[in-house]
CSV table of C-alpha atoms in Angstrom, one decimal:
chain,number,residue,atom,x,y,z
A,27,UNK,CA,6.6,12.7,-43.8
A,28,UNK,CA,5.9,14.8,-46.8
A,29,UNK,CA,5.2,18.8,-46.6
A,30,UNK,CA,1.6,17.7,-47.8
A,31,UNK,CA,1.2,14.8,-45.4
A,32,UNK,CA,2.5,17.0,-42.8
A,33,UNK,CA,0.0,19.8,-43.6
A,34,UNK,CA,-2.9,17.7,-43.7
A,35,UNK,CA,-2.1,16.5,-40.0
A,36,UNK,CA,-1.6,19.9,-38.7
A,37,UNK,CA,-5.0,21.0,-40.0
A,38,UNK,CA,-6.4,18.2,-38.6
A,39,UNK,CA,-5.0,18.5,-35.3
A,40,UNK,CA,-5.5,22.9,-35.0
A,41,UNK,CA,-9.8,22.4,-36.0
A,42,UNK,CA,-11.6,24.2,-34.1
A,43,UNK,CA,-12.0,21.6,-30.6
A,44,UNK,CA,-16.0,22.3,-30.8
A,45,UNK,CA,-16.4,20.9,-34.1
A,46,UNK,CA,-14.6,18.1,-33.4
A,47,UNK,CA,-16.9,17.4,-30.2
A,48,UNK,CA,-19.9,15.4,-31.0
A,49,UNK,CA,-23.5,17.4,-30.8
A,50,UNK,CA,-24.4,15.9,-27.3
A,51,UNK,CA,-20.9,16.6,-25.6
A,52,UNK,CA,-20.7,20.5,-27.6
A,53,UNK,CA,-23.5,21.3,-25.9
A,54,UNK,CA,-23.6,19.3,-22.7
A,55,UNK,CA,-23.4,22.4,-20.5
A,56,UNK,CA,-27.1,23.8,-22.1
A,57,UNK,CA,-28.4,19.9,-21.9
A,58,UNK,CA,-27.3,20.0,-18.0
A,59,UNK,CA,-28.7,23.6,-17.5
A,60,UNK,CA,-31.8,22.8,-19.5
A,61,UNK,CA,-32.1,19.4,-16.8
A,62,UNK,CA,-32.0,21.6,-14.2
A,63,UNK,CA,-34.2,23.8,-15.3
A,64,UNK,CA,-37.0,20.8,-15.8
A,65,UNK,CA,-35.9,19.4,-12.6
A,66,UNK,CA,-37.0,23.0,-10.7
A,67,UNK,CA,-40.4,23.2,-12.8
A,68,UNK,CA,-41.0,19.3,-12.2
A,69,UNK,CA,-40.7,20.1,-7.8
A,70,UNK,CA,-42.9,22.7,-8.1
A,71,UNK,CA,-45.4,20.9,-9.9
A,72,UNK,CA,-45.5,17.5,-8.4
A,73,UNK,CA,-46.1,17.6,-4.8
A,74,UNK,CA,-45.1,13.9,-2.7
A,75,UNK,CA,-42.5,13.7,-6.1
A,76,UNK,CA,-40.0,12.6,-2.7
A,77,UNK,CA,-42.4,10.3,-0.9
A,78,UNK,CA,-43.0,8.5,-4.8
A,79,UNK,CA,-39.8,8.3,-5.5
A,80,UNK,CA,-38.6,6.5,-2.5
A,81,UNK,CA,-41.2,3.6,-2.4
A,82,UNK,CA,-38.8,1.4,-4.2
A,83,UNK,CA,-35.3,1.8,-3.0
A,84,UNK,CA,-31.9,-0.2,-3.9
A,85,UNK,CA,-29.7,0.2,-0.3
A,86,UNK,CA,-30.9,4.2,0.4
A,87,UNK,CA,-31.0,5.1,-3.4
A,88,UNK,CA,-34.5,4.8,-4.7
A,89,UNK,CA,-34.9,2.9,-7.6
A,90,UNK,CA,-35.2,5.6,-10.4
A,91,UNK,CA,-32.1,6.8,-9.8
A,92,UNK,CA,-30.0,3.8,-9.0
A,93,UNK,CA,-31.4,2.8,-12.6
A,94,UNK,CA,-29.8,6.7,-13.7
A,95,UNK,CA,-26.8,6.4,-12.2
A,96,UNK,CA,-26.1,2.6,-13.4
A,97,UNK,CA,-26.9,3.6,-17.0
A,98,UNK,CA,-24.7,6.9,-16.7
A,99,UNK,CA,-21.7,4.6,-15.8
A,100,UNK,CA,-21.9,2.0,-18.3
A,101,UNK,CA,-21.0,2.9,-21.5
A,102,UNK,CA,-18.0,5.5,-19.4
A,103,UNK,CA,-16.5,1.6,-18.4
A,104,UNK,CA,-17.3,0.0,-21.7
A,105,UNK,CA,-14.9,2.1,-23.4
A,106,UNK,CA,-11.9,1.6,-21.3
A,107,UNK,CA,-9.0,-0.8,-23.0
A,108,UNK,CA,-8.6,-3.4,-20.0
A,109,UNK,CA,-6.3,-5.3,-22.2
A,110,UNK,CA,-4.0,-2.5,-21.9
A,111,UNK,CA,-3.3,-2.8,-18.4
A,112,UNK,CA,-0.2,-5.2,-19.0
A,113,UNK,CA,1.4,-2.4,-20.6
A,114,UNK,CA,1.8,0.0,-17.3
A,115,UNK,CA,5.2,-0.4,-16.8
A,116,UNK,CA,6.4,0.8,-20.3
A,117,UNK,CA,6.5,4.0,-18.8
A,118,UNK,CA,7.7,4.1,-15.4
A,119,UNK,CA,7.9,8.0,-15.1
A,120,UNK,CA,4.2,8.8,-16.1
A,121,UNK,CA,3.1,6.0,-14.6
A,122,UNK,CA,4.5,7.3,-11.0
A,123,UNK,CA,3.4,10.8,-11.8
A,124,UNK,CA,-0.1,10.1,-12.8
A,125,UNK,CA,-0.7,7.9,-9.5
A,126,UNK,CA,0.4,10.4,-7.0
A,127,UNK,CA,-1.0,13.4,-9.3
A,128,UNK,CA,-4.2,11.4,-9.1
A,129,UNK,CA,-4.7,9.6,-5.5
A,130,UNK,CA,-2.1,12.1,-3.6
A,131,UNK,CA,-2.2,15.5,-4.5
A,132,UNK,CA,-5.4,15.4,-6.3
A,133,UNK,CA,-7.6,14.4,-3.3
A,134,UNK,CA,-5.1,16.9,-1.1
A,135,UNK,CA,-6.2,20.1,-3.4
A,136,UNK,CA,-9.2,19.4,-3.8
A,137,UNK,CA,-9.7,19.2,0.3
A,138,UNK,CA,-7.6,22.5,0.9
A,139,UNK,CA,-9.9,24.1,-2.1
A,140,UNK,CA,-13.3,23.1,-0.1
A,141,UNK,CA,-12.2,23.9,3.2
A,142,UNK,CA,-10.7,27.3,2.0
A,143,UNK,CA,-13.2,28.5,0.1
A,144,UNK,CA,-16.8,27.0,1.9
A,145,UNK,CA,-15.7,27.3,5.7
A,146,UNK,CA,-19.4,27.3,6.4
A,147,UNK,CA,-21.2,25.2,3.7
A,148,UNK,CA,-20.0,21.8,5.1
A,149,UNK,CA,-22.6,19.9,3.3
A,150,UNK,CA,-21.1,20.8,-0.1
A,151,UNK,CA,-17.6,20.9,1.4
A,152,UNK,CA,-18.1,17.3,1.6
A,153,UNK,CA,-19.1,17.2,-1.6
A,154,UNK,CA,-16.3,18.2,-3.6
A,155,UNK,CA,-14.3,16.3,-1.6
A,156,UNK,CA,-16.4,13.6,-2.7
A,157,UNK,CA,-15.6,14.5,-6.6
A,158,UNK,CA,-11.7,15.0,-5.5
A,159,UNK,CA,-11.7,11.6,-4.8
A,160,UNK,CA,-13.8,10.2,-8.0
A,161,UNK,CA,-10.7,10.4,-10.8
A,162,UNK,CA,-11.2,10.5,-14.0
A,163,UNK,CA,-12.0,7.8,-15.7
A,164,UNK,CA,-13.8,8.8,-19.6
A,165,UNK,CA,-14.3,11.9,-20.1
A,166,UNK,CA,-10.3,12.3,-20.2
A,167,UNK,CA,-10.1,10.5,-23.4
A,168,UNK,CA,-12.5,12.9,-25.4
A,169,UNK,CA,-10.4,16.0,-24.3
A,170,UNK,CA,-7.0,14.3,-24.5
A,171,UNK,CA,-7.9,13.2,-28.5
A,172,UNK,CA,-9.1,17.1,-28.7
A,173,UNK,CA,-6.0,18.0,-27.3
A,174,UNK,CA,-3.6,15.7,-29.7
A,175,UNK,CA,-2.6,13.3,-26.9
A,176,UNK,CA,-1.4,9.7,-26.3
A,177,UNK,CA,-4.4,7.9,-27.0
A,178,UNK,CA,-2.9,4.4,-26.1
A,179,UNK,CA,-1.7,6.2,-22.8
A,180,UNK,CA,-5.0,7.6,-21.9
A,181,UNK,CA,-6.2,4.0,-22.2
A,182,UNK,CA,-4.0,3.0,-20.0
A,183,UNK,CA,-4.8,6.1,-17.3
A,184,UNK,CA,-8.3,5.5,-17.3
A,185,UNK,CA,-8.1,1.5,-16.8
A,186,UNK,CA,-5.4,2.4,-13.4
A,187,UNK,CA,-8.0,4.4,-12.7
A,188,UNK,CA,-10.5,2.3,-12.9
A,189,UNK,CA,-9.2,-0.4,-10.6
A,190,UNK,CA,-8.0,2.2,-8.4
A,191,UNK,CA,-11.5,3.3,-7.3
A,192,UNK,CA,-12.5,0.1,-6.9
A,193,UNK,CA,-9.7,-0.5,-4.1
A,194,UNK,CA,-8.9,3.3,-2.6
A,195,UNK,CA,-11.8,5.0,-2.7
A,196,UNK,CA,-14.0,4.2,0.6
A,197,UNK,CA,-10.7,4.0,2.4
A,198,UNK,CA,-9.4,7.9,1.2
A,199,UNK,CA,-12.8,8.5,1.3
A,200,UNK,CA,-13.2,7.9,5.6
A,201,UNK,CA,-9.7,9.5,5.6
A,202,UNK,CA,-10.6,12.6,4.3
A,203,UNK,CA,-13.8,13.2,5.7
A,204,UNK,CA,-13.5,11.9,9.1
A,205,UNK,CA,-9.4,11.3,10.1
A,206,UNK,CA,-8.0,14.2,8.4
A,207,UNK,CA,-10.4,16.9,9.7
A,208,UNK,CA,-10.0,15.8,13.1
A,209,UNK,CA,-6.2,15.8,12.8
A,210,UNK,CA,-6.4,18.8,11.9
A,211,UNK,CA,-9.3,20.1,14.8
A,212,UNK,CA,-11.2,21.3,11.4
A,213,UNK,CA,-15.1,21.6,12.2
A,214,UNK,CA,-16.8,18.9,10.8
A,215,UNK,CA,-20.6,18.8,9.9
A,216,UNK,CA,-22.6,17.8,13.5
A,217,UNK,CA,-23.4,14.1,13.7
A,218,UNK,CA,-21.1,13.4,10.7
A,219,UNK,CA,-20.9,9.4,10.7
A,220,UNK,CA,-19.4,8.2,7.7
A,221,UNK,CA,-18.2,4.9,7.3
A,222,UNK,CA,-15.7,2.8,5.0
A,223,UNK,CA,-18.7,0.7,4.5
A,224,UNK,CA,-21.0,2.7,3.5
A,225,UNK,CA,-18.7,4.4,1.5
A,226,UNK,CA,-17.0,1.4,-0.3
A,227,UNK,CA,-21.2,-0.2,-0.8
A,228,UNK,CA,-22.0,3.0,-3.0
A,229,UNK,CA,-18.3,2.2,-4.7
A,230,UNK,CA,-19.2,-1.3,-5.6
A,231,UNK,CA,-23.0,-1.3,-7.0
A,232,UNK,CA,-22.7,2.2,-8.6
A,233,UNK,CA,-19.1,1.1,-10.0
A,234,UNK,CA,-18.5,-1.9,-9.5
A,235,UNK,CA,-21.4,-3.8,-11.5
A,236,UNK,CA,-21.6,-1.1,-14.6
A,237,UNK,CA,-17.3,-2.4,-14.5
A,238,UNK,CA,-18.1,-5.3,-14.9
A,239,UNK,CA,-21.0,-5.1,-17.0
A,240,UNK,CA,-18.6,-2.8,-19.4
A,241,UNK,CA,-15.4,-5.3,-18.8
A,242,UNK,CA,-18.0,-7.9,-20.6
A,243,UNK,CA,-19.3,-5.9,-23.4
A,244,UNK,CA,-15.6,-5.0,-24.6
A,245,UNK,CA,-14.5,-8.8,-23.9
A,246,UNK,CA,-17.2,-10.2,-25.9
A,247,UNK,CA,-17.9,-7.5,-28.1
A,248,UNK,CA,-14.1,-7.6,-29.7
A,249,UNK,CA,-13.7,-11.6,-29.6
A,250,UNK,CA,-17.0,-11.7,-31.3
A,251,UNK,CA,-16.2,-8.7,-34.0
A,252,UNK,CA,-12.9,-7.3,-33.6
A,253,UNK,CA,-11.7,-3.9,-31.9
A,254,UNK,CA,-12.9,-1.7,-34.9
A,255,UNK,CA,-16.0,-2.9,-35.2
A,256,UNK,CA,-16.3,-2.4,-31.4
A,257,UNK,CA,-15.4,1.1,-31.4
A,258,UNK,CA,-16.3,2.1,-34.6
A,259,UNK,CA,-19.9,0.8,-34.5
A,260,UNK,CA,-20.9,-0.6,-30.8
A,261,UNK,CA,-19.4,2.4,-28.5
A,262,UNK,CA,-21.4,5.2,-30.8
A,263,UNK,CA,-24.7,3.7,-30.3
A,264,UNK,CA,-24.5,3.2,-26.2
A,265,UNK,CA,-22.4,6.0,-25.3
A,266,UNK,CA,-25.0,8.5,-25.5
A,267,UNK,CA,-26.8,6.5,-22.9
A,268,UNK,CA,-24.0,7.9,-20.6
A,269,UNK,CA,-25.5,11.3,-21.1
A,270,UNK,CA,-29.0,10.2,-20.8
A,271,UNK,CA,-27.8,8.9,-17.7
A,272,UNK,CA,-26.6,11.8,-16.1
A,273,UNK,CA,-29.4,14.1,-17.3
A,274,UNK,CA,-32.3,12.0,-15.9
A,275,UNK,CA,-30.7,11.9,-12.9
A,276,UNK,CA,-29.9,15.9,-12.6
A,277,UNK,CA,-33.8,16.2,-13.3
A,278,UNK,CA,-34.6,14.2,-10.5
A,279,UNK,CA,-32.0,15.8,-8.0
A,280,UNK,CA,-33.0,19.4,-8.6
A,281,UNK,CA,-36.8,18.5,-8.6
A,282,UNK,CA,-36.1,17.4,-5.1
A,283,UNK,CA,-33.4,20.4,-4.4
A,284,UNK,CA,-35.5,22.7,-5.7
A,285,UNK,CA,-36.5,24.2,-2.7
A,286,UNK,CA,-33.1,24.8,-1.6
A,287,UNK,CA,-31.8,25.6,-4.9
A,288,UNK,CA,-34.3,28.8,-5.4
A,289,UNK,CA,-33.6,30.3,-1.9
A,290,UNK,CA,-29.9,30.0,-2.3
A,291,UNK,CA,-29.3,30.8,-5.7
A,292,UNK,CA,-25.7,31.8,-5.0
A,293,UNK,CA,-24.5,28.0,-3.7
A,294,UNK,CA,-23.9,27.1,-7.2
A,295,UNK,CA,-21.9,29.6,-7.7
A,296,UNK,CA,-19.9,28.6,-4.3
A,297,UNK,CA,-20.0,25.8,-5.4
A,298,UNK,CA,-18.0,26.5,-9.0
A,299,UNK,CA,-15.2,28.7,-7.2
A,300,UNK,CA,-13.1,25.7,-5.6
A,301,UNK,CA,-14.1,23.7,-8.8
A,302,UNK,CA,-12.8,26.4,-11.5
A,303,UNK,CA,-9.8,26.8,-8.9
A,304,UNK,CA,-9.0,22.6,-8.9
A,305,UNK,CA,-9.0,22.5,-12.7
A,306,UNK,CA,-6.9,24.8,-13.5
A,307,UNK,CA,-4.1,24.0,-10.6
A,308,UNK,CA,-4.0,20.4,-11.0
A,309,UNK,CA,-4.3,20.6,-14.8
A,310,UNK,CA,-1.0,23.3,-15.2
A,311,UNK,CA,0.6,21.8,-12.5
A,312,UNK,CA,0.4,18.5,-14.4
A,313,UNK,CA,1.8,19.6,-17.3
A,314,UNK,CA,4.5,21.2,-16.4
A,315,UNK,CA,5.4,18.4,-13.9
A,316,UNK,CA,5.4,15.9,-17.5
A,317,UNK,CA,7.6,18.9,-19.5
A,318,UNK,CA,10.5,18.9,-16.3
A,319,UNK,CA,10.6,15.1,-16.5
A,320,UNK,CA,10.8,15.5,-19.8
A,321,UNK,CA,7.8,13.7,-21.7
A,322,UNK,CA,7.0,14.1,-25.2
A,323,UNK,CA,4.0,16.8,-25.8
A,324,UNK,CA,1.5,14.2,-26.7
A,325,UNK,CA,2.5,12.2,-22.7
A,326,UNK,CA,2.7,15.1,-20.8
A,327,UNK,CA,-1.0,16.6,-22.2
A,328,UNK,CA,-2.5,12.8,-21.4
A,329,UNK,CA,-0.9,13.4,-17.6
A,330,UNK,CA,-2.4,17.2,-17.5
A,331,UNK,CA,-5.7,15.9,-18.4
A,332,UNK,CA,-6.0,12.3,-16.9
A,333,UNK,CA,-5.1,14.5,-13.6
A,334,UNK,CA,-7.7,17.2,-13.6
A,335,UNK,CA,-10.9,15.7,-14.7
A,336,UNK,CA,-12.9,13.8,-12.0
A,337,UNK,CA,-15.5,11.2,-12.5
A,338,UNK,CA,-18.5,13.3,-11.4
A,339,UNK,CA,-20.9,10.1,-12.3
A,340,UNK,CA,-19.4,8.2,-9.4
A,341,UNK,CA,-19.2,11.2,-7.2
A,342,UNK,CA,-23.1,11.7,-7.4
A,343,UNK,CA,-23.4,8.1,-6.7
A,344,UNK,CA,-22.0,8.4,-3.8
A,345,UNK,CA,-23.1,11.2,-2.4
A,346,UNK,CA,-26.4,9.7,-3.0
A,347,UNK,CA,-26.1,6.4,-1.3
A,348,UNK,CA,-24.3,7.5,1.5
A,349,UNK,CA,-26.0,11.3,2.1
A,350,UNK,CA,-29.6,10.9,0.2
A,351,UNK,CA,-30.8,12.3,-3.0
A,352,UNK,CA,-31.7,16.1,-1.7
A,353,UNK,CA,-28.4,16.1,0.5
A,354,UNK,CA,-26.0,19.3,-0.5
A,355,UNK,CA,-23.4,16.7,-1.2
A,356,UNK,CA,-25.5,15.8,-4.3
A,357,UNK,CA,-25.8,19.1,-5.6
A,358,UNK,CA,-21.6,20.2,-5.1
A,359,UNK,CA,-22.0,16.3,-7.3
A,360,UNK,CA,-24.2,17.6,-10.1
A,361,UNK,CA,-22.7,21.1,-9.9
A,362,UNK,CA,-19.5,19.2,-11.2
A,363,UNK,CA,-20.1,18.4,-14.7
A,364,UNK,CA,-21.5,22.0,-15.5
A,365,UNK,CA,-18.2,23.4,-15.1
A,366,UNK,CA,-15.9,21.1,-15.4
A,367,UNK,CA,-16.9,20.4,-19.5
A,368,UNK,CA,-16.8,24.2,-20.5
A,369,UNK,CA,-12.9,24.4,-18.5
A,370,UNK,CA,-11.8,21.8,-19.8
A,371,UNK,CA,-12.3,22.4,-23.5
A,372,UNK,CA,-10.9,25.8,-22.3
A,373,UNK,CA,-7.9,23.7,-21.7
A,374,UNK,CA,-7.3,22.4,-24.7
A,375,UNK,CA,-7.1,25.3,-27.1
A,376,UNK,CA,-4.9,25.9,-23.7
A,377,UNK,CA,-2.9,22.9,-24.4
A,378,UNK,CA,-2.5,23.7,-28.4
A,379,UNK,CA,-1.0,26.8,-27.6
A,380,UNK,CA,1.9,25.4,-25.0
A,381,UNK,CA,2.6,22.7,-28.1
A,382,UNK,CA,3.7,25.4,-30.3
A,383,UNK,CA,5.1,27.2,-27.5
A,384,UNK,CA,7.4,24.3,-25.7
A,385,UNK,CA,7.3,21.7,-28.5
A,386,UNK,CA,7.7,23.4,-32.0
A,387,UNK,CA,9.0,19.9,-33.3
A,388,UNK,CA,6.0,17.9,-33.3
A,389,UNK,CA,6.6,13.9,-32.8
């Protein structure tokens, strides 16, 4: 590579992260505050907005925001690479790390976090256990591209992933919020009666039909038009519908919180603690697990980030169709995304600064 060439990619790679995020995800944590915000002034000024809501219900979600929460995960699922999935085994090493990084220890700090840190909030406890369990699955490519990461690997992350959650997730799910704690003669929350059913229902309309929906688009979309076209022209115009998505449903939880919300003002901020605390473990634990085993920069940043993010989309569906729409569970949910986008882009000017620092040579 020239001294020009070589230049030119550095520059590239060293702009500044925000200007290299799109305008909806630079600003998402104003968009989710600003949602809130119209969610409070909507409780207040809509009496019965509860009662209305739940006339028309798909399971125990009502069917506004089964509609919100279906729309928030499509376009997430549409942009996972399924044809990548026969390529898992190229890399043995980061394939290992990622899964117990992701459905071992992952799920395991995130209950030790919740326990330690809101001993007597068990509603949102439960919550963020919840969103331990809900692994990344999109988000993780936008901040390992910011970050100068495998993009192909990423890929392949989010499809394992994908499929994991689908398989795992009501059965961790009962495990950690009914086996574990009684192991462990932890207080649980009184009458607590979760089951793998119920859990694993919310997993498969809220995940599994926008999964399929999304393995159709890409599968059709590309053998009608080609991959470029498909993520050049298709993903841009419905990915913003993932956003949409995810505000119209904040609106509608904290316009039935609100209540709550205004005479605890301090559980959000409970709530962020054992979140702030999760990222930044799991995400410089990861990384320096991929440097020790030796991974290039670009492989070992993929790991760090495909292990701290969470899908908060599927964590808010669940917490809905298992614990209803004004449960705390749904708020530790919603709580999610507000810090986890400002950490994470944290992360990667955090990430930058190792690659000069323990990979001067880049690849």
């Amino acid at each position: 590579m020239s001294d020009t060439v070589h230049e030119t990619v550095e520059a590239s790679a060293e702009a500044p992260v925000l200007q290299r995020l799109s305008t909806l995800d630079r600003f998402l944590p104003v968009w989710i505050i600003a949602a809130m915000g119209l969610g409070l002034l909507l409780g207040r000024a809509i009496p019965g907005l509860d009662d209305a809501l739940a006339k028309v219900e798909v399971g125990s979600v009502s069917l506004p925001i089964a509609i919100g929460l279906l729309v928030m995960m499509y376009p997430v699922l549409a942009k996972v690479r399924y044809d990548e999935l026969g390529h898992v085994t190229a890399d043995k090493r980061m394939l290992a790390a990622s899964i117990v990084l992701n459905w071992v220890l992952g799920p395991a700090v995130m209950f030790a976090l919740a326990w330690l840190m809101l001993p007597d909030l068990p509603a949102y406890r439960t919550g963020l256990v919840i969103v331990g369990l809900a692994r990344c699955i999109a988000m993780v490519l936008i901040w390992n591209d910011l970050a100068c990461g495998d993009r192909e690997a990423a890929a392949i992350l989010v499809a394992i992933n994908s499929v994991f959650q689908i398989i795992a997730f009501a059965a961790l799910g009962y495990f950690y919020l009914q086996v574990l704690p009684g192991w462990l003669h932890l207080p649980e929350i009184a009458g607590l009666d979760v089951s793998v059913w119920g859990l694993a229902k919310s997993v498969l309309v809220f995940l599994g039909i926008p999964l399929v929906a999304g393995f159709l688009t890409r599968t059709l979309g590309e053998g009608a038009k080609g991959r470029d076209w498909y993520e050049t022209r298709l993903l841009p115009r419905i990915g913003p519908a993932a956003l949409y998505g995810l505000l119209f449903t904040i609106v509608v939880l904290f316009a039935l919180q609100g209540h709550t919300i205004t005479n605890q003002p301090l559980d959000v901020a409970r709530i962020a603690l054992p979140l702030l605390a999760y990222f930044a473990l799991m995400w410089v634990g990861s990384f320096f697990l991929g440097k020790r085993l030796g991974m290039t920069y670009e492989r070992t940043t993929t790991l760090a980030f495909a292990a701290a993010g969470n899908n908060f989309e599927l964590a808010i569906a669940v917490a809905i169709g298992v614990f209803g729409v004004t449960s705390g569970q749904a708020l530790a949910g919603v709580v999610g995304p507000l810090i986890e986008v400002p950490v994470l882009v944290a992360l990667v000017y955090v990430a930058l600064w190792l690659r000069h620092r323990y990979y001067p040579t880049p690849a």
